[in-house]
Coordinates of C-alpha atoms in Angstrom, one line a residue:
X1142 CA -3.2 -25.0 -177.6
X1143 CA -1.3 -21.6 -178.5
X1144 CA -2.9 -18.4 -177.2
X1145 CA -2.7 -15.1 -178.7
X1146 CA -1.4 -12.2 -177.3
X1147 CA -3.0 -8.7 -178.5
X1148 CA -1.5 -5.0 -178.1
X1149 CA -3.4 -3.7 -176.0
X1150 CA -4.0 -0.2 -177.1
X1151 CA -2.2 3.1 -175.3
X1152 CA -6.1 4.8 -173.9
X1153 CA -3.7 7.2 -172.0
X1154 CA -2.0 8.3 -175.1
X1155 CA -5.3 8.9 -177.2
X1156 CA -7.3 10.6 -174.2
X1157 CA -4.2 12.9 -173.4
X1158 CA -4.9 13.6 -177.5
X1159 CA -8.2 13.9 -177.7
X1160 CA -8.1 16.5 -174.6
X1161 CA -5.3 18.7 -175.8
X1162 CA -7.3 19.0 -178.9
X1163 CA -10.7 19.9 -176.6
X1164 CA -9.3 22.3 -174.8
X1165 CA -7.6 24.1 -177.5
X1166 CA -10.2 23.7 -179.7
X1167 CA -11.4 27.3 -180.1
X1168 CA -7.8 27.8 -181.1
X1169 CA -8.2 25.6 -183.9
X1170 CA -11.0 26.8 -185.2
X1171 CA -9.9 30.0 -185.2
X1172 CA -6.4 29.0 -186.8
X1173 CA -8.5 27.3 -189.5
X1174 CA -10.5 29.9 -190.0
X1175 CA -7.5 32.6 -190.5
X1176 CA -5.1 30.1 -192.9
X1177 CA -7.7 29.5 -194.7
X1178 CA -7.7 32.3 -196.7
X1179 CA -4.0 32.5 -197.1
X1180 CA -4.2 28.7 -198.4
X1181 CA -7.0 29.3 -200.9
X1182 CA -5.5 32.8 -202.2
X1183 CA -1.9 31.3 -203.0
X1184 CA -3.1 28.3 -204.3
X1185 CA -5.4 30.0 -206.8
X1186 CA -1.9 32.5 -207.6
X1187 CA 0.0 29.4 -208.7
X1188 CA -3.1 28.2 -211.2
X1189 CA -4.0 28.5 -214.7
X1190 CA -5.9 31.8 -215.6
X1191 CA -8.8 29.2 -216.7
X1192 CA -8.5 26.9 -213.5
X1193 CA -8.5 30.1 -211.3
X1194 CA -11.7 30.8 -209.4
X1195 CA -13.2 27.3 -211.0
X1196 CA -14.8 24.5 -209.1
X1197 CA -11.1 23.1 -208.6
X1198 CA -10.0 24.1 -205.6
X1199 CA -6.5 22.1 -206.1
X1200 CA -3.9 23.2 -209.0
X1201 CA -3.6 21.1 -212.0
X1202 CA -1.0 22.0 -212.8
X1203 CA 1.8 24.4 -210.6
X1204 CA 1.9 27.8 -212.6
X1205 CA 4.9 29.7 -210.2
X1206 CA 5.8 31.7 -213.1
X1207 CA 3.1 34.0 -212.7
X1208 CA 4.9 35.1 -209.2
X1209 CA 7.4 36.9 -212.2
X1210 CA 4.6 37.7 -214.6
X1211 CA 3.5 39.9 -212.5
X1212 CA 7.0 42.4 -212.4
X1213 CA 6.2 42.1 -215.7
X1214 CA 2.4 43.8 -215.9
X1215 CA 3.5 46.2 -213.2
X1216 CA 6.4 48.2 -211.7
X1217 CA 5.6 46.4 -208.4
X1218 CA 9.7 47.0 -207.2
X1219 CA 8.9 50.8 -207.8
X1220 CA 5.7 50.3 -205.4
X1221 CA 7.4 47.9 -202.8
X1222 CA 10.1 50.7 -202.2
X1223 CA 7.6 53.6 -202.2
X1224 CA 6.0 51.2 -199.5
X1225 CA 9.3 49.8 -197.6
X1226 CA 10.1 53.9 -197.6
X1227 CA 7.0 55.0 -196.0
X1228 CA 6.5 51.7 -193.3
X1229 CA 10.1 52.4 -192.7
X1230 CA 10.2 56.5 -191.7
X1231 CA 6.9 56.2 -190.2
X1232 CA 8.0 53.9 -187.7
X1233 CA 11.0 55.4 -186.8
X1234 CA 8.6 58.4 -186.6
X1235 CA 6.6 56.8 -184.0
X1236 CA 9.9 55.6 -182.2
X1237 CA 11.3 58.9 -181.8
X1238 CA 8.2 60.5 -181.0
X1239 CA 6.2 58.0 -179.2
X1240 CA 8.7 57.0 -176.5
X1241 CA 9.3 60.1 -174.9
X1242 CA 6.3 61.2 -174.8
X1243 CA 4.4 57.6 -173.1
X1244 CA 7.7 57.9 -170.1
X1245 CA 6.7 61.7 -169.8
X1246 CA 2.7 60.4 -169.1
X1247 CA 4.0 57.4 -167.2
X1248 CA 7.1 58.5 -165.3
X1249 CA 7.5 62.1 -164.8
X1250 CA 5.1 64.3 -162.5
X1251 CA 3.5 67.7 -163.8
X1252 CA 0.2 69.5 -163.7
X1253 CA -1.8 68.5 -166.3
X1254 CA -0.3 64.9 -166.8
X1255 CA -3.8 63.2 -166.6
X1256 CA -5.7 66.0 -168.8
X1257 CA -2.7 65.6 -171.5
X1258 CA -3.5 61.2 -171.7
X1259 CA -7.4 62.0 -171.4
X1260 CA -6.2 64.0 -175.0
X1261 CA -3.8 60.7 -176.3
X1262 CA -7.4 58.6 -175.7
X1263 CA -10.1 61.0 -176.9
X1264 CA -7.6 61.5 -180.4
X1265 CA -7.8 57.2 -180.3
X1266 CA -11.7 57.7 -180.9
X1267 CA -11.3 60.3 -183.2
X1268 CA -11.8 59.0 -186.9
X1269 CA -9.1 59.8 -190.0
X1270 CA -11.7 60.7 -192.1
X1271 CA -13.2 63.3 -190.0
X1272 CA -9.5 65.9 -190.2
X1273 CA -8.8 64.6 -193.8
X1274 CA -10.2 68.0 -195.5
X1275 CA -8.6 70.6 -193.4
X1276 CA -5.2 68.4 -193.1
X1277 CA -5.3 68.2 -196.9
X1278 CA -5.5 71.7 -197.6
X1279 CA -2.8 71.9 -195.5
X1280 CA -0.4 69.9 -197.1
X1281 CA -1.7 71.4 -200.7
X1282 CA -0.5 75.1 -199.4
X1283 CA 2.9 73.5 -198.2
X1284 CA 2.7 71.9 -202.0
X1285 CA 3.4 68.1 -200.7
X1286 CA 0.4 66.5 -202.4
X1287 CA 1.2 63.8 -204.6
X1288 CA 4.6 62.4 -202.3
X1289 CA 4.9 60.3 -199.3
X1290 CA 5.7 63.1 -197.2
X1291 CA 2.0 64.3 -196.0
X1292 CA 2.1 60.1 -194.7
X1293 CA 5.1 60.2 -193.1
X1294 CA 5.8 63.6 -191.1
X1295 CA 2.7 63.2 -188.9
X1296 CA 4.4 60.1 -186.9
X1297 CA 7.1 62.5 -186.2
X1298 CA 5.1 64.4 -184.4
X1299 CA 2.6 62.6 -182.9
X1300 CA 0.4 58.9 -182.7
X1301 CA -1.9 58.3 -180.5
X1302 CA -2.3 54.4 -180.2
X1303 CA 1.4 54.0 -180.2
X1304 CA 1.7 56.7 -177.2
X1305 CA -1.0 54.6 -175.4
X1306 CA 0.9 51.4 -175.6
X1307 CA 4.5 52.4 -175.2
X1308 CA 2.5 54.2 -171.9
X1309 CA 0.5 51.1 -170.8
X1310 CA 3.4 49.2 -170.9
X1311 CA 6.4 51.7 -169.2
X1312 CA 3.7 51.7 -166.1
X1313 CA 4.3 47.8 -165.5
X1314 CA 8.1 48.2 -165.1
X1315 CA 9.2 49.1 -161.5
X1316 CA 9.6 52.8 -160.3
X1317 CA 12.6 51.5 -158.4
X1318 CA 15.0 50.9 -161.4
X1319 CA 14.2 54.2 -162.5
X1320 CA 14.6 55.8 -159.0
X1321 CA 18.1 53.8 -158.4
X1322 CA 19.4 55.5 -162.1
X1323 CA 18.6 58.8 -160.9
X1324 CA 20.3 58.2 -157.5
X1325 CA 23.6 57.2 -159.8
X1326 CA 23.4 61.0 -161.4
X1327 CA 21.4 59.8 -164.0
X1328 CA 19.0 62.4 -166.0
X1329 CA 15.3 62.0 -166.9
X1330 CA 16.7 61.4 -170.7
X1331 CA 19.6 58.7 -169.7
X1332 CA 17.2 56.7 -167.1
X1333 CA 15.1 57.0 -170.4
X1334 CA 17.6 55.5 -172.5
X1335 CA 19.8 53.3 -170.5
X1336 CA 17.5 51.8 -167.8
X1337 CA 13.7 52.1 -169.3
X1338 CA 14.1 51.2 -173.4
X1339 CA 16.3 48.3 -172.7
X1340 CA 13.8 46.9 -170.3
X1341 CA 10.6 47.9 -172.3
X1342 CA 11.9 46.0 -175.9
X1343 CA 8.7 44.1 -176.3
X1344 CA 6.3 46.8 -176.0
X1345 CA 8.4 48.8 -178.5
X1346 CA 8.5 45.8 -180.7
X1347 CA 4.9 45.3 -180.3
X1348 CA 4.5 49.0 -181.4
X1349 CA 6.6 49.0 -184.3
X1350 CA 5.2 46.2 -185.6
X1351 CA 1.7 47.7 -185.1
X1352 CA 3.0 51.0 -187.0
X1353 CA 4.4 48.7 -189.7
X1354 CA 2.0 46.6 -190.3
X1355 CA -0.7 49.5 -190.9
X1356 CA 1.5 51.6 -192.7
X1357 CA 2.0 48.7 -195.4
X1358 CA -1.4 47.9 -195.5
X1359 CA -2.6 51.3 -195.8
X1360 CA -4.8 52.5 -198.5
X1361 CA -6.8 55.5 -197.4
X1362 CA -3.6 57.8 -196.7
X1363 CA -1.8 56.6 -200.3
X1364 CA -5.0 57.1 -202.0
X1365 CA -5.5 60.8 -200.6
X1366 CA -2.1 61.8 -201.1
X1367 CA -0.4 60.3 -204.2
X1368 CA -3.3 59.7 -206.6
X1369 CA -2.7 61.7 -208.5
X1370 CA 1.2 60.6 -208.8
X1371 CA 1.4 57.1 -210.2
X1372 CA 5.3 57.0 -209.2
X1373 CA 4.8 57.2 -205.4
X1374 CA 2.1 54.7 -205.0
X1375 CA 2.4 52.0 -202.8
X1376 CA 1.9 48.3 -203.2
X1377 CA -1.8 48.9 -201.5
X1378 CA -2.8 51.4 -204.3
X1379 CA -0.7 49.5 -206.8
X1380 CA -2.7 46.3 -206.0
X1381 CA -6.1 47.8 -206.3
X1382 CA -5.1 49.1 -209.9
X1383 CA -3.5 45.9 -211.0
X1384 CA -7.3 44.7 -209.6
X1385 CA -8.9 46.7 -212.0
X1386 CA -6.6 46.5 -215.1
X1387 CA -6.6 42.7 -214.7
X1388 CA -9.5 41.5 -213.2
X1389 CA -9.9 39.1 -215.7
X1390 CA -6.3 37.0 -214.9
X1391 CA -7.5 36.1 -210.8
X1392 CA -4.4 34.4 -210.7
X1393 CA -2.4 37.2 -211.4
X1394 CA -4.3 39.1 -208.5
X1395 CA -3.7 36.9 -206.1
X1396 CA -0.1 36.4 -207.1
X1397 CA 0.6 40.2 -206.2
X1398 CA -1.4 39.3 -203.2
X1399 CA 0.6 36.9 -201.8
X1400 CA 3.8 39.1 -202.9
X1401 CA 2.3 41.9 -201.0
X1402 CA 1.4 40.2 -197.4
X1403 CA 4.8 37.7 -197.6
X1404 CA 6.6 41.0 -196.1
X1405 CA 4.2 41.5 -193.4
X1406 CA 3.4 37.0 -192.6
X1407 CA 7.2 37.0 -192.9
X1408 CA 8.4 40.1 -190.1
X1409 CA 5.6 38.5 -187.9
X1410 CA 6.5 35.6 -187.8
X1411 CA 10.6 36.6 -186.6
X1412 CA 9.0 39.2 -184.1
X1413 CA 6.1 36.8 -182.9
X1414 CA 7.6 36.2 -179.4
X1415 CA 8.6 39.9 -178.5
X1416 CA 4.8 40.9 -180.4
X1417 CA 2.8 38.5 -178.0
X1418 CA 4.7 39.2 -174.5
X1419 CA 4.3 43.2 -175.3
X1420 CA 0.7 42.6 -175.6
X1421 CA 0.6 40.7 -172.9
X1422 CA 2.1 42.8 -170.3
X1423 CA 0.3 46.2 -171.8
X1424 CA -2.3 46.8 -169.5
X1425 CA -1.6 45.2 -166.7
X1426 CA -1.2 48.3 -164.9
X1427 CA -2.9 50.7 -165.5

């Protein structure tokens, strides 16, 4: 009389699955819940104009033609330089600007340091829309409406959010590397550069990429400022328009979509690492 052996099966295996995936389960949901979009818009860009926006969620048929289609309905190389231009010079605007002035509120002593950061947080709070009159009358008497230059001089000069976080983050490395330059002969401006940039990369990574990734997704300062001159747009404005002049063709929409946020999915994904450990070490000293 033969007996018959069964596999047992691995319970250890399946339990260690079935808790990785509760205790990362808000994650998942979350994940789901941000891809989805991304998955539904590029799927409907690679559609027929009559399957797009149907009942059929899935393409009949793959339609990646209308990725080129739509050079051909607008200039969108013109508006993705006019865009790579302004994301570009506004954050090396905000590098050049931003990182002096965060080690002056977090390394250097003077009278009025904390007054000067109570400023940087109280202009955080402070909406665009509220200095958008006088600021535009400004730039019509200097007679730079209609360019990119009203968008991009500003982060020359000054951004708030960007001098909070370089600040929040130069106050969690150690006083004593910048106390050992200076007993080398080392100036305020060569600790700065030699000893406190080269340490602080990820929070200036993170704040790039923060400056970049609202500069190219920016519509309010674009609209303001180069309405009323169709060759400066950016791909923001340009994208609205090519809304309205084909809102009819959805697939063509959400083929410049998908054109437009690739940039953005595709420099966050290569600066991910530096992007989530400046985060995480902003603000843990405060």
């Amino acid at each position: 009389m033969s007996t018959i052996t069964q596999a047992k099966p691995r319970k250890g295996s399946w339990d260690r699955k079935l808790h990785w995936v509760a205790t990362h389960s808000i994650g998942i949901a979350l994940a789901i819940g941000f891809t989805t979009p991304i998955v539904f818009v590029f799927l409907t860009a690679v559609m027929s104009d009559k399957q797009a926006l149907s009942s059929n969620l899935w393409p009949q048929e793959w339609h990646f033609e209308n990725f080129l289609r739509v050079f051909e309905k607008a200039p969108m190389l013109e508006y993705m330089a006019n865009s790579l231009m302004y994301s570009l010079l506004a954050t090396l605007g905000v590098m050049l600007s931003a990182i002096p002035t965060a080690y002056a509120l977090a390394r250097m002593k003077w009278r009025g340091r904390n007054a000067v950061f109570l400023l940087v947080v109280a202009a955080m709070m402070l909406p665009p829309q509220v200095v958008a009159v006088p600021l535009y009358d400004m730039w019509i008497n200097f007679g730079l409406t209609g360019t990119l230059w009203p968008l991009v001089i500003p982060y020359f000069l000054f951004d708030a959010f960007s001098v909070f976080l370089l600040r929040q983050f130069f106050l969690t490395i150690p006083q004593d590397y910048i106390d050992a330059a200076k007993i080398d002969g080392c100036s305020e401006l060569t600790a700065l550069v030699r000893v406190l940039v080269p340490m602080a990369r990820p929070g200036i990574a993170a704040t790039a990429l923060f400056c970049f990734l609202f500069t190219w997704n920016d519509y309010f300062g674009p609209l303001l400022y180069t309405g009323e001159n169709k060759g400066n747009w950016t791909l923001s404005l340009a994208l609205a328009s090519f809304r309205g002049s084909h809102q009819v063709e959805w697939n063509l929409t959400m083929a410049a979509t998908v054109l437009i946020m690739a940039p953005a999915i595709v420099l966050f994904l290569f600066a991910q690492k530096s992007f989530v450990k400046g985060i995480t070490f902003t603000g843990v000293k405060g």
